[in-house]
Short mmCIF file of C-alpha atoms in Angstrom, two decimals:
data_model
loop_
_atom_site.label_atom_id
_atom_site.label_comp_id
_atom_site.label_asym_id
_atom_site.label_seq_id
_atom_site.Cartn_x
_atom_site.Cartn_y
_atom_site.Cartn_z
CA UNK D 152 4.45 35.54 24.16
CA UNK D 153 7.76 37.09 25.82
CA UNK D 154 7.87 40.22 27.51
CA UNK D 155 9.93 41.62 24.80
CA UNK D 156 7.43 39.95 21.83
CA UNK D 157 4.62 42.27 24.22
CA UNK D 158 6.41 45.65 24.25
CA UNK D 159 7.28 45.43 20.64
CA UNK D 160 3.73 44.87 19.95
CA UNK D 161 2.15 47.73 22.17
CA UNK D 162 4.90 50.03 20.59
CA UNK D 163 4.17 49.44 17.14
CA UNK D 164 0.91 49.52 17.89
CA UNK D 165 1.10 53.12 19.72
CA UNK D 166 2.97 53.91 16.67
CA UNK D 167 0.09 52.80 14.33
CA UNK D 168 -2.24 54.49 16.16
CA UNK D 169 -0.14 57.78 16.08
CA UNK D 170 0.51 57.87 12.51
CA UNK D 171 -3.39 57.67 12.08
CA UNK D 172 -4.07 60.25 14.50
CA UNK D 173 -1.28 62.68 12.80
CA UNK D 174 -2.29 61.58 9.48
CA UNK D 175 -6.00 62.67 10.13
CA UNK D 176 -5.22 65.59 11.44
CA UNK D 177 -2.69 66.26 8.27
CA UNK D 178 -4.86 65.26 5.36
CA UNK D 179 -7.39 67.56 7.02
CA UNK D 180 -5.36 70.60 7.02
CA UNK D 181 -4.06 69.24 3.39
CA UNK D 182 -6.10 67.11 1.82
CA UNK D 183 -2.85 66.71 -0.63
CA UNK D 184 -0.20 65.89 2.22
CA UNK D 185 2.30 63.08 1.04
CA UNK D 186 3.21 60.02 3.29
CA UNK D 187 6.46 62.19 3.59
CA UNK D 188 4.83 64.65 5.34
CA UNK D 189 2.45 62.67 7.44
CA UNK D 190 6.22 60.65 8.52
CA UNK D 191 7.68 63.99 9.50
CA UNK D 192 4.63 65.14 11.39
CA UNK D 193 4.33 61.90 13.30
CA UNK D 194 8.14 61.87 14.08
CA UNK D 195 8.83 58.64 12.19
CA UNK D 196 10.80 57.95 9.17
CA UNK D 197 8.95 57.29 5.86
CA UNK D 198 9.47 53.78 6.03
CA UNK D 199 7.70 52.84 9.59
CA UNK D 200 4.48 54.67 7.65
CA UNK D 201 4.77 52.21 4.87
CA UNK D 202 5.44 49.77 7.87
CA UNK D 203 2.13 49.65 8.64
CA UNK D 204 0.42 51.00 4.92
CA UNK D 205 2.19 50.35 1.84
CA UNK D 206 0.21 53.06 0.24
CA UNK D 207 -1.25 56.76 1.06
CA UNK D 208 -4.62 54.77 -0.58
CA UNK D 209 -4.40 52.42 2.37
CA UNK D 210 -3.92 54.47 4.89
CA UNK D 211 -6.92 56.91 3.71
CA UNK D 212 -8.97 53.45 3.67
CA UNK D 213 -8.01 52.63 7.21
CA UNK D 214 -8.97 56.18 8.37
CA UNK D 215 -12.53 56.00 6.65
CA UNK D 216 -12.74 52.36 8.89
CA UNK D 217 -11.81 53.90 12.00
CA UNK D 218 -14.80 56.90 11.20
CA UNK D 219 -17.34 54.37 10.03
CA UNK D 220 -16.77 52.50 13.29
CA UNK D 221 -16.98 56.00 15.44
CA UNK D 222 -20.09 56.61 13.57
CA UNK D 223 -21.55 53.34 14.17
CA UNK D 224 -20.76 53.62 18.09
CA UNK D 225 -22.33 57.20 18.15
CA UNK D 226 -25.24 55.69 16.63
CA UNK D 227 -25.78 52.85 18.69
CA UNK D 228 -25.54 55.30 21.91
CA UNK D 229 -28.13 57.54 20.74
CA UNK D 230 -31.08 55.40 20.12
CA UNK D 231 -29.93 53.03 22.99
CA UNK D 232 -33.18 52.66 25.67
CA UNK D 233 -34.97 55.21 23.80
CA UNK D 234 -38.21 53.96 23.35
CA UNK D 235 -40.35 56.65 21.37
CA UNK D 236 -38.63 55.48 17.32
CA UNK D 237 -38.92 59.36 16.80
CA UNK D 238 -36.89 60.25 19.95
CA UNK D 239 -34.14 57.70 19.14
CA UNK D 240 -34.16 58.63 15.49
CA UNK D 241 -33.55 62.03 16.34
CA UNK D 242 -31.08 61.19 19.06
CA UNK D 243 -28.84 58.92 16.96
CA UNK D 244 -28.66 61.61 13.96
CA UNK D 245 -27.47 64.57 16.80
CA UNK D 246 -25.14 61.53 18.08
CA UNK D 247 -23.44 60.58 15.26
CA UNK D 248 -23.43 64.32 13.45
CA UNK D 249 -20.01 65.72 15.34
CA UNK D 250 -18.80 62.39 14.38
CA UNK D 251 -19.60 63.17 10.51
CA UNK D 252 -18.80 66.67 10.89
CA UNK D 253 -15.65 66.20 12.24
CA UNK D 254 -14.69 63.69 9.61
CA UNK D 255 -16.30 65.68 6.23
CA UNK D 256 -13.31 66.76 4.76
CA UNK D 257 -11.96 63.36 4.68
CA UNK D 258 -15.08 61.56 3.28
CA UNK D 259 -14.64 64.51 0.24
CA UNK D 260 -10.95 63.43 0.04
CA UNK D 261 -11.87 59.96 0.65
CA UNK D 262 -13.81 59.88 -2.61
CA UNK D 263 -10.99 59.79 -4.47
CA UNK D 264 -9.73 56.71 -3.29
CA UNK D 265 -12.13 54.64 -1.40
CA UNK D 266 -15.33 55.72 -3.52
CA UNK D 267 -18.50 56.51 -2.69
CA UNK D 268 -19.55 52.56 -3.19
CA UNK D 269 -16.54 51.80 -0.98
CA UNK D 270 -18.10 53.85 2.24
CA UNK D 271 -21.29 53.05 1.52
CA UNK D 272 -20.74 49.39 1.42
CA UNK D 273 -18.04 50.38 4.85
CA UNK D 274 -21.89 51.73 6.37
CA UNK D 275 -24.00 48.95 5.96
CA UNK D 276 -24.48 47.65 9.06
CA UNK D 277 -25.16 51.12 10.24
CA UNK D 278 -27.80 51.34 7.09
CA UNK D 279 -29.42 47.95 8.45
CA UNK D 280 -29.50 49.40 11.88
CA UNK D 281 -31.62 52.33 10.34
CA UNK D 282 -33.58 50.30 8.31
CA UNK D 283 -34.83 48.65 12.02
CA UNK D 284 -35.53 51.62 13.58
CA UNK D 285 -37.63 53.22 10.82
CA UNK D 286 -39.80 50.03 10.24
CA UNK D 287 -40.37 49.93 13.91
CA UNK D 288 -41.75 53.35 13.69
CA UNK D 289 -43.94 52.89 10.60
CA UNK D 290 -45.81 49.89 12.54
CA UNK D 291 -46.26 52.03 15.25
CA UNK D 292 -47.95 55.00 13.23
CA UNK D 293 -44.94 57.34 14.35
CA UNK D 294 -43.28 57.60 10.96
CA UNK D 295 -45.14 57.37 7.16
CA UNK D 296 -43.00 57.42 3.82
CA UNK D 297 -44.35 55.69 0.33
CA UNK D 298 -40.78 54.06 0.63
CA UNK D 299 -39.92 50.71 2.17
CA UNK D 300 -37.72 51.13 5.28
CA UNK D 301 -34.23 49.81 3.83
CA UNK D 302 -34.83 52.53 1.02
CA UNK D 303 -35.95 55.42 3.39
CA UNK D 304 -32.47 54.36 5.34
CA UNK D 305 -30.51 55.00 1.91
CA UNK D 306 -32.53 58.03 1.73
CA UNK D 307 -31.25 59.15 5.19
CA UNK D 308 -27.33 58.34 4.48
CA UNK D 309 -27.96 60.40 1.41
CA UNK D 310 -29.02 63.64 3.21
CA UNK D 311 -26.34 63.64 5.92
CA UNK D 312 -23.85 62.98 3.24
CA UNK D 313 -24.98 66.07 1.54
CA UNK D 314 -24.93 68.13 4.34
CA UNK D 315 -21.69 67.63 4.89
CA UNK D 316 -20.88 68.55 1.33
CA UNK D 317 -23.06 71.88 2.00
CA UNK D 318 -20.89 73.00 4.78
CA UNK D 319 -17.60 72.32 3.20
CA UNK D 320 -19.16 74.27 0.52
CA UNK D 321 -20.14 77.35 2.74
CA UNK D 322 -23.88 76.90 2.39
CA UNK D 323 -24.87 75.78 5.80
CA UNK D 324 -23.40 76.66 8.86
CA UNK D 325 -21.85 73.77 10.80
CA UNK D 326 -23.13 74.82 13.97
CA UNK D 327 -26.26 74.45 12.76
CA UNK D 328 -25.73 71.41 10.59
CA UNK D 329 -26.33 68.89 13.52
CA UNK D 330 -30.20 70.33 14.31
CA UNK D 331 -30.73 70.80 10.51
CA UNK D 332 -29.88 66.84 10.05
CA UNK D 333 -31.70 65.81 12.48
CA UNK D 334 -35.39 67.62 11.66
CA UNK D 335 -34.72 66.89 7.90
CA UNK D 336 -34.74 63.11 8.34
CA UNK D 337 -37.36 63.00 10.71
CA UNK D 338 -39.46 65.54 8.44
CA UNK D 339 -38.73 63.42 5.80
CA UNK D 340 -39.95 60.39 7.58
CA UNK D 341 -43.30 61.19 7.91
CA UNK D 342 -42.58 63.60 11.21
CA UNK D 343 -44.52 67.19 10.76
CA UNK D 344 -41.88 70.08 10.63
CA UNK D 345 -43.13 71.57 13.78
CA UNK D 346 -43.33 68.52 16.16
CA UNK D 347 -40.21 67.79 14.61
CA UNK D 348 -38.05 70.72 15.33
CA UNK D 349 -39.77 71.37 18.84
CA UNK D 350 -38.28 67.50 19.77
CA UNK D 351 -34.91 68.52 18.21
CA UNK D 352 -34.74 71.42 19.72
CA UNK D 353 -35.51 69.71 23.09
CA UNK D 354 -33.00 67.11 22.59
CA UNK D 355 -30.28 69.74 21.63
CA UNK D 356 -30.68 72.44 24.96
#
């Protein structure tokens, strides 16, 4: 690949990655804002945006990749070397939740477009991940639900997803949305409420 062939590519790719950025940043501030104005906020002409998406659909899609994939990473550095299935359950919820919360608004506009099968089916390997963590806790006594592991996973995805509805709703406080998130899944995996908020609480000072 020539020089030239390299510096093309890192430039379209800077302005790929720009477009996202501003166009995150737009349709969170205006959950209606047209590929116009996402162009005229990234200092590009409407036609390098349909460069790279040939709809505003596509480009929401892309976005909702880019924020499963920072929730997955979050995830995987919260429970990583954290022996106690409690400890990294709770870890991995606080990890991820400034991920989510950060990132709300567009799953509610996302739902227009991508549907909630769409990022559900985006979060499966992050599901599966879940799934291994909270059988590995029931065998060791930690955790106790009358649901199978996969389906206490779907369970959890459920309650962070409507947390983040309850904030953009004004009925929870986002600074307190991450602790709340993380002592409701591991209350509702067996944990007691008070052992449970004393090890969020821990985690979170």
């Amino acid at each position: 690949m020539s020089a030239m062939t390299t510096g093309n590519t890192t430039r379209a790719d800077a302005n790929r990655r720009r477009i996202l950025d501003v166009a995150l940043a737009e349709l969170l501030r205006d959950p209606d804002a047209s590929m116009d104005q996402i162009a005229r906020a990234a200092g590009v002409v409407r036609r390098t945006v349909y460069g790279h998406f040939p709809s505003r659909e596509a480009l929401i899609s892309t976005l909702v990749d880019d924020a499963v994939q920072a929730l997955a990473d979050a995830h995987a550095r919260g429970r990583e070397g954290v022996e106690d299935p409690a400890e990294a359950l709770a870890r991995s919820v606080l990890a991820i939740w400034p991920i989510a919360d950060g990132y709300r608004l567009l799953v509610a506009l996302a739902q227009r477009t991508v549907t909630m099968e769409g990022i559900r089916e985006r979060l499966a390997p992050v599901r599966s991940r879940c799934a291994d963590l909270l059988q590995h806790g029931v065998e060791r006594g930690v955790f106790s639900s009358p649901l199978p592991a996969p389906a206490l996973a779907h369970v959890h995805e459920q309650i962070l997803f409507a947390l983040m509805e309850a904030v953009n709703d004004g009925l929870l406080a986002a600074g307190d949305a991450g602790r709340s998130a993380a002592v409701t899944v591991l209350t509702s995996a067996g944990v007691p409420a008070a052992p449970a908020g004393a090890l969020v609480s821990r985690l979170s000072d």
